[in-house]
Amino acid sequence: MGRRVTGPRRRAGGGKEGEAVLRTFPDVLYVLDPEGRFTFVSDAVRQWGYEPAELLGRHFADLFHPDDVGAVSRAIALRRLEGRATGDLHAPKLFDERRTGARITRNLEARLLLKGPGRPAHRAAEIQSWGWWDRDVRRDGKRFLGSIGSIRNLDGERRTEAALRESRRALSTLIGNLPGIAYRCRNDRDWTMEFISDGCRDLIGHPPEELVLNRAVSFGSLIHPDDRAGVWDGVQAAVAGRRPFTLTYRIRTAGGGEKWVWEQGTPVYSPAGELLALEGFICDITERKHREEDLIRAQRAEAIGVLAGGVAHDFNNILAGIMGYTQLMQADAPAGSRIASDIGSVQRLLKRAAALTGKLLAFSRRDAYHPMPVAVNRIVEETLDVLSHTAGRGVTMRPLLSPSDPIVLGDEGEVHQVVMNLCMNACEAMPDGGTLTVRTGEIDGRPAADAGGRMAEGRYVMLSVADTGVGISPRDAERIFEPFYTTEAKRHGTGLGLPVVKQIVERARGSVAFESRPGGGTVFTVRLPAAPRGAEAPPPPPVAGAGRGWRVLVVDDEEDCRRSVGRYLADAGCQVVEAASGGEAVRIVETRGTDLDIVLLDIVMEGMSGVDALGRIRSIRPSLPVILCTGCLPEEATGSLRHSGADGFIRKPFDFTGLTALISRTIAARGR
């Protein structure tokens, strides 16, 4: 009469109101009698195609796959565990003992049979069950009263878990494929990593496990010392402003190298506004940084080249006038006199100035390029002969020239400049003496030094210039080909020698490289395309004197240059007519064209240019020879000038002997 426990039905619901609450629960709730038959089933069972009423009186095992009945049937499970304490470790999932009148079955999984068309045959379910006895389960004579429990549909959870696993897998794959590092770190001076992706292996050479929580190395210690303050300040400004940040800095790798990286990140805050961490991405921009530096150097070189070309043109016009008058003075000076010696000294200085403007023009690429077969051995011999009189006494010249006498395809003047610049650099690197070794030879195929793959397969001529001097420091090596950059050892230089060499060699589709170490000397190696087999270098042009009676029209807007040339030709027996502009020259040809043998025409003039004047002269007197002269000849105009009908070219400042030889050949070629 006074029993406190009367059965599972009372415990499960407690009347109609309790049953109403149970029917709305999302899991299927049930009550079983001692034989395992349903006495109550909640409405949630409809999700599997059953009506609660149809299950009343049916056995619990009828809902499950036959292969799984043993896992959920009390009778079968107890028989399987007969002779054992029901709470021992052999059945931890099946029963949970308590010193009460209940035995709890936890987290059993089985396949639930579904009912109705269009449904799968079964679905995974999880069962929890409470069995009730009339006394402590450990006492003899206890009587089973029944059980209550719940059945939960696991498919939704499993789909959610599967979706979560797939999402994590996709995220892991995505992060793993990123060309850089994804991270989450603390806002401290070490940038302590809480998570860092596997990309850190390729970028910095450390695996994630070494960086997480600074186990082996901190990320902060890998940042270049000169960049650490800037990185810290940039991130703290972003944190203070609660905004993302973008940084560019250098980082040191596990192998001791250095890379440029780009980082974008953002501070992460809690709902309360507390800074939790920093999250972001870091990628390698070393190659892009080098390309940017190359572009900046190229733009700077281009700007300097434009300036240098303009200065060289104006300076050459001035030099042409000075050189012309010194040659006239030299002709009038008594042989062996002091004045003749002084004039010779001035002329030597003028030639040095002309050589400097030649370097400026070569650097600016404003000189015309006319490749032709050039004998490299002859150029080397001439250069070493000149240097033997100017280099220090302690410098030993050691030519090792190829017996095959290699022929390159290039501009003779430029090849001479390459050899001279490299040899002069070598001599300057040996202030206390040493050995200058110059080698020549031939190479078949693409040179190994061509790292960029710019050079085509074929035959190349190799020129090597080696010294035993002070060498080049790593800091200077990075800038050795920059215009106007000179090393500490040669501050007296112009800084144009090596940039000009590089410019000339690359224009000829060759390559230049060097090897050096401080105190161990330097070796420069130049490779230039070889001339076709059987090609021969042309002999030096013959020198001819001015012909008496030539009628020459000299056209130049630079008065000193025009008058010095006119006076020299007049003294040589020519009849000279001068014109100060292109328009004046055209008018003279129109009125006196038949009285002229040749025209010496400057290209760059105010008003009508020499090119325009040449076209007008050709329309008036097609057979009249015309020689073009200028302080510099724009490379891009070379083709059009040749097609315009000019008979020859000469660059200021020129030697009068060379000018008369050119006039003589041009007139002879026209048959006049």
XYZ file of C-alpha atoms in Angstrom:
672
model
C 0.000 0.000 0.000
C 2.743 2.470 0.874
C 5.220 1.534 -1.878
C 7.021 4.535 -3.289
C 7.804 2.978 -6.649
C 4.876 1.525 -8.511
C 6.302 1.196 -12.009
C 7.805 2.911 -15.012
C 4.530 4.287 -16.335
C 4.100 6.421 -13.272
C 7.710 7.514 -13.414
C 7.531 8.347 -17.110
C 4.528 10.540 -17.199
C 2.655 10.998 -14.046
C -0.763 11.169 -15.770
C -2.322 12.657 -18.886
C -0.581 16.011 -18.502
C 2.783 14.277 -18.368
C 1.950 12.239 -21.449
C 1.046 15.401 -23.353
C 4.455 16.865 -22.602
C 6.225 13.675 -23.599
C 4.419 13.555 -26.941
C 5.981 16.877 -28.013
C 9.587 15.794 -27.271
C 11.757 15.565 -30.488
C 13.182 12.137 -29.519
C 10.900 9.103 -29.405
C 10.036 8.390 -25.782
C 8.606 5.034 -24.764
C 7.485 2.868 -21.841
C 7.842 -0.948 -21.861
C 6.190 -3.538 -19.646
C 8.266 -6.332 -18.034
C 7.916 -8.423 -21.224
C 9.351 -5.593 -23.348
C 6.074 -4.512 -25.006
C 5.179 -0.905 -25.607
C 2.668 0.620 -23.212
C 3.431 4.172 -24.348
C 5.084 5.690 -27.442
C 5.442 9.452 -28.107
C 4.210 11.093 -31.295
C 7.814 11.547 -32.541
C 7.677 7.945 -33.807
C 5.722 9.223 -36.806
C 9.022 10.430 -38.323
C 9.750 6.760 -39.025
C 6.348 5.965 -40.513
C 4.675 4.496 -37.427
C 1.574 5.599 -35.537
C 1.932 5.467 -31.751
C -1.257 3.468 -31.384
C -0.131 0.660 -33.696
C 2.969 0.024 -31.587
C 1.105 -0.420 -28.290
C 1.383 -4.047 -27.259
C 4.131 -4.809 -29.812
C 7.561 -5.939 -28.695
C 10.405 -3.428 -28.577
C 12.612 -5.659 -30.773
C 10.103 -5.439 -33.658
C 11.421 -1.965 -34.493
C 15.039 -2.996 -35.077
C 17.061 -4.838 -37.676
C 17.290 -8.557 -36.839
C 21.075 -8.392 -36.669
C 20.862 -5.663 -34.041
C 18.172 -7.201 -31.776
C 20.813 -8.808 -29.587
C 22.286 -5.445 -28.775
C 19.038 -3.989 -27.493
C 17.150 -6.991 -26.077
C 17.385 -7.235 -22.307
C 16.775 -10.951 -22.261
C 19.475 -11.736 -24.827
C 21.972 -9.362 -23.291
C 21.466 -10.782 -19.839
C 21.871 -14.354 -21.065
C 25.097 -13.337 -22.768
C 26.357 -11.897 -19.506
C 25.098 -14.713 -17.286
C 27.399 -15.423 -14.381
C 28.993 -11.958 -14.499
C 28.311 -8.886 -12.504
C 26.201 -6.758 -14.754
C 28.367 -3.758 -14.058
C 31.708 -5.311 -14.874
C 33.981 -3.944 -17.547
C 32.900 -6.478 -20.151
C 29.658 -4.553 -20.673
C 30.441 -0.878 -20.105
C 28.106 0.343 -22.844
C 25.216 -1.925 -21.982
C 24.411 -1.339 -18.367
C 25.276 1.272 -15.770
C 24.785 -0.023 -12.209
C 23.437 2.155 -9.449
C 22.575 1.244 -5.858
C 18.956 1.968 -6.637
C 16.037 0.175 -8.110
C 17.162 1.087 -11.656
C 19.528 -0.229 -14.229
C 20.485 2.343 -16.951
C 21.388 1.317 -20.486
C 23.357 4.086 -22.244
C 24.266 5.013 -25.834
C 23.305 1.820 -27.594
C 23.293 2.182 -31.389
C 21.137 0.060 -33.701
C 19.410 0.191 -37.066
C 15.779 1.190 -36.734
C 13.384 -0.296 -39.322
C 11.370 2.326 -41.193
C 7.858 2.005 -42.496
C 6.141 3.539 -45.493
C 6.839 4.109 -49.205
C 9.780 6.224 -50.299
C 11.717 5.645 -47.099
C 15.035 3.852 -46.704
C 14.890 0.408 -45.100
C 16.458 1.504 -41.854
C 18.104 4.418 -40.115
C 20.729 4.687 -37.403
C 19.333 5.349 -33.933
C 20.688 5.776 -30.414
C 18.876 4.203 -27.466
C 18.943 5.062 -23.779
C 16.857 2.928 -21.410
C 16.139 2.853 -17.696
C 15.062 -0.545 -16.277
C 13.169 -0.588 -12.995
C 13.039 -3.184 -10.253
C 11.076 -3.349 -7.023
C 14.222 -3.297 -4.933
C 18.024 -2.778 -5.116
C 19.294 -4.543 -8.208
C 21.980 -6.269 -6.157
C 19.455 -8.043 -3.911
C 18.032 -11.463 -4.581
C 14.359 -11.889 -5.266
C 14.054 -8.577 -7.115
C 11.208 -8.229 -9.611
C 11.553 -6.388 -12.982
C 8.832 -3.788 -13.370
C 9.601 -2.579 -16.921
C 11.579 0.225 -18.516
C 11.347 3.704 -19.995
C 13.669 5.161 -22.599
C 14.337 7.325 -25.614
C 15.275 6.696 -29.227
C 17.166 9.431 -31.069
C 17.515 9.706 -34.835
C 21.284 9.753 -35.544
C 21.123 10.436 -39.287
C 20.787 14.180 -38.845
C 23.633 14.284 -36.374
C 25.766 12.066 -38.562
C 25.045 14.221 -41.594
C 25.991 17.239 -39.558
C 29.142 15.527 -38.337
C 29.981 14.420 -41.877
C 29.384 17.925 -43.162
C 31.584 19.289 -40.400
C 34.325 16.781 -41.214
C 34.090 17.665 -44.925
C 34.182 21.361 -44.117
C 37.266 20.864 -41.990
C 38.875 18.723 -44.688
C 38.106 21.291 -47.391
C 39.455 24.088 -45.225
C 42.598 22.096 -44.473
C 43.104 21.330 -48.185
C 42.495 24.944 -49.141
C 44.933 26.263 -46.555
C 47.466 23.599 -47.510
C 47.312 24.632 -51.170
C 47.789 28.327 -50.470
C 51.214 29.602 -51.617
C 52.072 30.947 -48.196
C 51.173 30.845 -44.500
C 47.771 31.134 -42.855
C 48.093 31.845 -39.137
C 46.505 32.782 -35.834
C 48.852 34.363 -33.330
C 48.972 36.348 -30.132
C 49.663 40.061 -30.057
C 53.037 39.821 -28.336
C 56.584 40.646 -29.321
C 57.224 37.023 -30.318
C 54.032 36.845 -32.402
C 53.373 33.521 -30.627
C 51.624 31.200 -33.069
C 48.492 29.403 -31.896
C 48.000 27.992 -35.393
C 50.189 28.126 -38.480
C 49.590 26.298 -41.742
C 51.938 23.799 -43.340
C 53.027 26.413 -45.900
C 55.625 27.578 -43.381
C 57.785 24.629 -44.444
C 58.273 26.040 -47.956
C 58.349 29.706 -46.987
C 60.673 29.715 -43.977
C 61.914 26.134 -43.688
C 60.383 25.396 -40.254
C 57.538 22.889 -39.694
C 54.413 24.126 -37.860
C 55.207 22.180 -34.682
C 58.402 24.192 -34.187
C 56.559 27.517 -34.370
C 53.327 26.798 -32.487
C 53.654 28.245 -28.952
C 57.330 29.010 -29.781
C 58.305 25.394 -29.084
C 61.562 25.646 -31.037
C 61.598 29.120 -32.566
C 59.383 32.201 -32.417
C 58.077 33.850 -35.543
C 59.222 37.218 -34.206
C 62.850 36.050 -34.151
C 62.647 35.242 -37.873
C 61.737 38.796 -38.874
C 64.745 40.791 -40.098
C 66.093 42.882 -37.169
C 65.828 46.077 -39.210
C 62.135 45.407 -39.900
C 60.895 44.271 -36.465
C 60.062 47.735 -35.158
C 58.150 48.614 -38.320
C 56.123 45.388 -38.170
C 55.262 45.943 -34.505
C 54.238 49.572 -35.032
C 52.123 48.696 -38.075
C 50.181 45.965 -36.251
C 49.661 48.037 -33.095
C 48.286 50.926 -35.151
C 45.809 48.516 -36.757
C 44.811 47.079 -33.370
C 44.265 50.559 -31.955
C 42.153 51.496 -34.967
C 40.326 48.139 -34.996
C 41.130 47.687 -38.692
C 43.014 45.219 -40.942
C 46.717 45.703 -41.649
C 49.036 45.122 -44.617
C 52.806 44.806 -44.196
C 55.890 44.172 -46.337
C 59.087 43.057 -44.635
C 62.029 40.668 -44.771
C 62.192 37.310 -43.059
C 65.060 34.918 -42.433
C 64.691 31.259 -43.346
C 65.905 28.179 -41.508
C 68.672 27.811 -44.095
C 70.031 31.301 -43.416
C 68.523 32.921 -46.519
C 66.437 36.047 -46.692
C 63.042 36.548 -48.310
C 60.636 39.424 -48.781
C 57.094 38.680 -47.588
C 53.719 40.400 -47.837
C 51.311 40.011 -44.934
C 47.655 40.885 -44.564
C 45.912 40.323 -41.265
C 43.168 41.501 -38.964
C 42.656 41.691 -35.189
C 40.000 39.334 -33.763
C 37.879 40.589 -30.854
C 35.469 38.966 -28.416
C 31.836 40.205 -28.202
C 32.980 42.223 -25.191
C 35.638 43.957 -27.305
C 38.645 42.116 -25.892
C 41.472 41.380 -28.360
C 41.662 37.606 -28.726
C 44.253 37.079 -31.468
C 45.571 38.152 -34.862
C 44.650 36.167 -37.955
C 46.057 36.567 -41.435
C 48.067 35.351 -44.391
C 51.758 35.715 -45.362
C 53.181 35.060 -48.846
C 56.583 35.219 -50.537
C 57.107 38.296 -52.763
C 60.874 38.008 -53.133
C 60.726 37.558 -56.904
C 58.245 40.401 -57.319
C 60.423 42.636 -55.143
C 63.449 41.880 -57.304
C 61.440 42.641 -60.452
C 60.353 45.948 -58.945
C 63.958 46.793 -58.098
C 65.034 45.862 -61.638
C 62.273 48.045 -63.059
C 63.290 50.982 -60.874
C 66.909 50.569 -61.941
C 65.849 50.347 -65.596
C 63.706 53.475 -65.311
C 66.505 55.325 -63.562
C 68.982 54.175 -66.198
C 66.593 55.238 -68.953
C 66.172 58.696 -67.422
C 69.933 59.054 -67.009
C 70.405 57.806 -70.558
C 68.064 60.418 -72.017
C 69.874 63.130 -70.071
C 73.299 61.747 -70.980
C 72.417 61.530 -74.659
C 71.263 65.134 -74.765
C 74.343 66.369 -72.906
C 76.627 64.303 -75.130
C 75.093 65.758 -78.302
C 75.607 69.352 -77.178
C 79.053 68.596 -75.793
C 80.120 66.876 -79.006
C 79.188 69.973 -81.001
C 81.406 72.054 -78.713
C 84.222 69.503 -78.947
C 83.935 69.448 -82.724
C 84.596 73.174 -82.929
C 87.516 73.049 -80.469
C 89.048 70.021 -82.145
C 88.694 71.628 -85.548
C 90.507 74.779 -84.533
C 93.289 72.859 -82.724
C 93.885 70.876 -85.913
C 94.115 74.125 -87.862
C 96.535 75.524 -85.279
C 98.573 72.326 -85.388
C 98.908 72.645 -89.146
C 100.246 76.200 -88.780
C 102.558 75.512 -85.822
C 106.262 74.905 -86.559
C 107.136 71.239 -86.253
C 108.866 70.470 -82.953
C 107.988 73.832 -81.436
C 106.639 74.347 -77.933
C 103.305 75.542 -79.317
C 103.009 72.382 -81.413
C 103.646 70.300 -78.292
C 101.027 72.247 -76.310
C 98.486 71.848 -79.087
C 99.191 68.101 -79.105
C 98.458 67.996 -75.372
C 95.164 69.809 -75.928
C 94.256 67.366 -78.666
C 94.919 64.418 -76.376
C 92.652 65.941 -73.753
C 90.005 66.483 -76.412
C 90.197 62.839 -77.395
C 89.658 61.850 -73.766
C 86.634 64.131 -73.622
C 85.345 62.616 -76.875
C 85.805 59.132 -75.408
C 83.729 60.173 -72.389
C 80.886 61.419 -74.593
C 81.178 58.162 -76.490
C 80.502 56.314 -73.231
C 77.513 58.524 -72.537
C 76.128 57.864 -75.998
C 76.695 54.135 -75.708
C 74.963 54.110 -72.329
C 72.013 56.096 -73.641
C 71.769 53.740 -76.663
C 71.451 56.684 -78.950
C 74.320 55.604 -81.158
C 73.539 53.717 -84.330
C 74.394 50.021 -84.186
C 75.947 48.510 -87.316
C 77.112 44.932 -86.598
C 79.862 43.594 -88.792
C 82.688 41.021 -88.460
C 85.288 42.192 -85.919
C 88.583 40.438 -85.123
C 88.713 40.238 -81.315
C 92.413 39.302 -81.086
C 93.412 42.441 -82.983
C 91.292 44.621 -80.668
C 92.882 42.998 -77.591
C 96.420 43.468 -78.955
C 95.772 47.153 -79.757
C 94.259 47.731 -76.294
C 97.099 46.066 -74.409
C 99.620 48.007 -76.486
C 97.987 51.287 -75.397
C 97.730 50.193 -71.757
C 101.370 49.098 -71.660
C 102.308 52.792 -71.839
C 99.698 54.015 -69.321
C 99.285 51.233 -66.740
C 101.492 51.158 -63.682
C 104.924 49.597 -63.973
C 103.952 46.784 -61.642
C 101.141 45.530 -63.927
C 102.091 42.557 -66.110
C 100.100 42.022 -69.322
C 99.380 38.359 -70.093
C 97.456 37.809 -73.354
C 96.220 34.240 -73.950
C 94.627 34.623 -77.368
C 92.946 31.863 -79.318
C 94.972 30.739 -82.362
C 91.703 30.478 -84.328
C 91.485 34.314 -84.333
C 87.777 34.444 -83.353
C 85.522 36.885 -85.206
C 82.498 38.436 -83.466
C 79.488 40.073 -85.049
C 79.348 43.569 -83.605
C 80.354 47.195 -83.888
C 84.141 47.537 -83.984
C 84.150 50.737 -81.952
C 81.928 49.206 -79.314
C 83.959 45.985 -79.102
C 87.058 48.114 -78.645
C 85.264 50.027 -75.886
C 84.293 46.801 -74.104
C 87.867 45.515 -74.110
C 89.324 48.878 -73.089
C 86.844 49.434 -70.237
C 87.365 45.967 -68.773
C 91.145 46.190 -69.022
C 91.243 49.680 -67.503
C 89.036 48.506 -64.637
C 91.406 45.596 -64.050
C 94.450 47.898 -63.964
C 92.741 50.284 -61.530
C 91.963 47.320 -59.248
C 95.727 46.628 -58.946
C 97.212 49.868 -57.552
C 100.204 47.961 -56.177
C 100.729 45.908 -59.313
C 99.610 42.480 -60.416
C 98.813 40.428 -63.498
C 96.238 41.309 -66.154
C 95.224 38.189 -68.093
C 93.093 38.452 -71.237
C 91.794 35.280 -72.903
C 89.821 34.729 -76.099
C 88.130 31.622 -77.414
C 85.009 30.146 -78.986
C 81.998 28.385 -77.425
C 79.320 26.301 -79.122
C 75.744 26.216 -77.799
C 74.115 28.484 -75.239
C 76.630 29.779 -72.673
C 76.155 28.329 -69.197
C 76.360 31.797 -67.680
C 73.138 32.789 -69.393
C 70.865 32.153 -66.386
C 67.964 34.019 -67.915
C 67.845 31.933 -71.095
C 67.891 35.114 -73.172
C 70.664 33.990 -75.546
C 69.926 31.660 -78.422
C 71.767 28.483 -79.291
C 74.749 29.071 -81.529
C 78.423 29.959 -81.668
C 79.835 32.566 -79.314
C 83.190 34.251 -78.858
C 84.440 34.355 -75.283
C 86.484 37.247 -73.901
C 87.823 36.911 -70.360
C 89.604 39.704 -68.452
C 91.125 38.675 -65.104
C 93.109 40.637 -62.534
C 94.841 39.810 -59.259
C 93.635 42.967 -57.552
C 91.550 43.976 -54.553
C 88.375 42.197 -55.691
C 84.774 43.357 -55.349
C 82.875 43.329 -52.062
C 79.393 41.715 -51.938
C 77.867 45.150 -51.329
C 79.527 46.618 -54.425
C 78.781 43.497 -56.485
C 75.040 44.189 -56.261
C 75.463 47.623 -57.882
C 78.509 47.135 -60.079
C 76.571 47.690 -63.324
C 74.639 50.741 -62.092
C 75.470 53.961 -63.962
C 77.752 56.407 -62.139
C 78.343 53.946 -59.283
C 82.002 53.553 -58.367
C 83.631 51.404 -55.703
C 85.653 52.797 -52.820
C 88.807 51.694 -54.625
C 88.126 53.850 -57.703
C 86.214 56.944 -56.620
C 88.122 58.854 -59.262
C 86.329 56.960 -62.053
C 83.234 58.046 -63.952
C 81.095 55.065 -62.978
C 80.217 54.480 -66.639
C 82.779 51.853 -67.661
C 80.921 48.703 -66.610
C 77.383 49.996 -67.329
C 78.550 50.784 -70.867
C 80.048 47.306 -71.193
C 76.765 45.729 -70.104
C 74.776 47.984 -72.444
C 76.962 47.194 -75.453
C 77.077 43.445 -74.796
C 73.326 43.127 -74.314
C 72.629 45.178 -77.422
C 74.792 42.699 -79.339
C 72.684 39.842 -77.828
C 75.552 38.654 -75.677
C 76.135 38.279 -71.940
C 78.547 39.545 -69.314
C 79.225 37.974 -65.919
C 81.875 38.225 -63.238
C 83.342 36.299 -60.320
C 85.163 38.014 -57.494
C 86.048 37.898 -53.831
C 87.624 40.621 -51.691
C 91.384 40.384 -51.939
C 91.197 37.541 -54.458
C 90.926 39.374 -57.768
C 88.112 39.530 -60.326
C 87.309 37.774 -63.604
C 84.898 39.333 -66.117
C 83.642 37.029 -68.875
C 81.961 38.421 -71.985
C 80.238 36.265 -74.604
C 79.328 37.755 -77.978
C 77.721 36.105 -81.024
C 80.335 34.761 -83.395
C 80.305 35.885 -87.027
C 79.242 33.272 -89.591
C 81.967 30.785 -90.451
C 84.233 32.087 -93.183
C 83.534 35.750 -92.372
C 86.542 38.031 -92.298
C 87.000 41.347 -90.559
C 87.387 44.203 -93.073
C 90.816 45.862 -93.251
C 91.188 49.385 -91.822
C 89.956 52.031 -94.311
C 92.667 53.740 -96.354
C 93.485 57.328 -95.515
C 93.091 59.731 -98.413
C 93.995 63.378 -98.710
C 91.588 66.112 -99.712
C 91.162 66.478 -103.437
C 91.891 69.885 -104.887
C 89.008 71.589 -106.506
C 86.220 69.788 -104.569
C 83.158 71.989 -104.207
C 81.733 71.314 -100.728
C 78.569 72.668 -99.087
C 79.054 72.638 -95.273
C 75.715 72.843 -93.404
C 75.701 73.290 -89.597
C 73.900 75.663 -87.216
C 76.934 75.580 -84.850
C 79.034 78.452 -86.178
C 82.383 77.391 -84.677
C 82.040 73.847 -85.976
C 80.939 75.020 -89.437
C 83.750 77.572 -89.799
C 86.527 75.267 -88.563
C 85.518 72.554 -91.055
C 85.149 75.085 -93.840
C 88.528 76.616 -93.143
C 90.279 73.215 -93.086
C 88.720 72.168 -96.390
C 89.513 75.546 -97.922
C 93.144 75.280 -96.801
C 93.205 71.800 -98.402
C 92.256 73.331 -101.754
C 88.456 72.840 -101.709
C 85.884 75.414 -102.720
C 83.632 75.768 -99.638
C 80.105 77.150 -99.358
C 78.599 77.458 -95.857
C 74.946 77.295 -94.773
C 73.697 77.943 -91.218
C 70.394 76.061 -91.546
C 68.619 73.332 -93.475
C 66.454 75.846 -95.276
C 69.456 77.864 -96.429
C 71.135 74.682 -97.687
C 68.061 73.782 -99.785
C 68.030 77.260 -101.347
C 71.750 76.992 -102.228
C 71.199 73.597 -103.883
C 68.253 75.010 -105.839
C 70.337 77.908 -107.182
C 73.856 76.434 -107.348
C 73.323 72.694 -107.270
C 75.257 71.974 -110.426
C 78.292 73.743 -108.959
C 78.508 71.356 -105.942
C 80.376 68.033 -105.642
C 79.195 67.013 -102.125
C 77.170 68.190 -99.100
C 78.287 67.793 -95.484
C 74.957 68.039 -93.594
C 74.396 68.208 -89.829
C 71.321 66.240 -88.699
C 70.138 68.079 -85.565
C 69.483 71.744 -86.351
C 66.873 74.300 -85.389
C 64.153 74.891 -87.925
C 64.451 72.466 -90.823
C 66.323 69.392 -89.608
C 69.071 67.697 -91.569
C 66.760 64.750 -92.315
C 64.123 67.024 -93.854
C 66.786 68.975 -95.747
C 68.189 65.697 -97.108
C 64.804 64.789 -98.555
C 64.458 68.179 -100.249
C 68.000 67.995 -101.642
C 67.315 64.523 -103.051
C 64.227 65.819 -104.850
C 66.270 68.648 -106.410
C 69.583 66.848 -107.132
C 69.203 63.055 -106.752
C 72.807 62.400 -107.750
C 74.430 64.901 -105.354
C 76.409 63.021 -102.646
C 75.403 63.840 -99.046
C 77.280 62.931 -95.847
C 75.342 63.248 -92.576
C 77.115 64.271 -89.371
C 75.883 64.754 -85.813
C 76.880 64.712 -82.179
C 74.793 61.538 -81.773
C 72.720 59.521 -84.173
C 69.400 58.283 -82.743
C 69.368 54.525 -83.120
C 65.693 54.387 -84.000
C 66.260 56.770 -86.943
C 69.130 54.833 -88.502
C 67.006 52.755 -90.853
C 64.966 55.670 -92.143
C 68.129 57.757 -92.680
C 69.704 55.024 -94.760
C 66.579 54.694 -96.849
C 66.524 58.460 -97.333
C 69.580 58.240 -99.581
C 72.471 59.488 -97.445
C 75.852 58.392 -98.801
C 77.689 58.277 -95.487
C 77.725 59.128 -91.776
C 80.332 60.672 -89.497
C 80.026 61.507 -85.814
C 81.302 64.630 -84.093
C 83.904 65.348 -82.961
C 85.821 63.970 -85.928
C 89.382 64.050 -87.080
C 89.860 66.072 -90.286
C 91.947 63.306 -91.781
C 89.098 60.856 -91.357
C 86.663 63.407 -92.783
C 88.663 63.947 -95.937
C 89.040 60.174 -96.379
C 85.247 59.775 -96.149
C 84.660 62.624 -98.624
C 87.155 61.074 -101.014
C 85.517 57.626 -100.886
C 82.012 59.074 -101.231
C 82.852 61.184 -104.279
C 84.701 58.266 -105.855
C 81.713 55.980 -105.279
C 79.460 58.481 -107.101
C 81.914 58.552 -110.016
C 82.324 62.299 -109.909
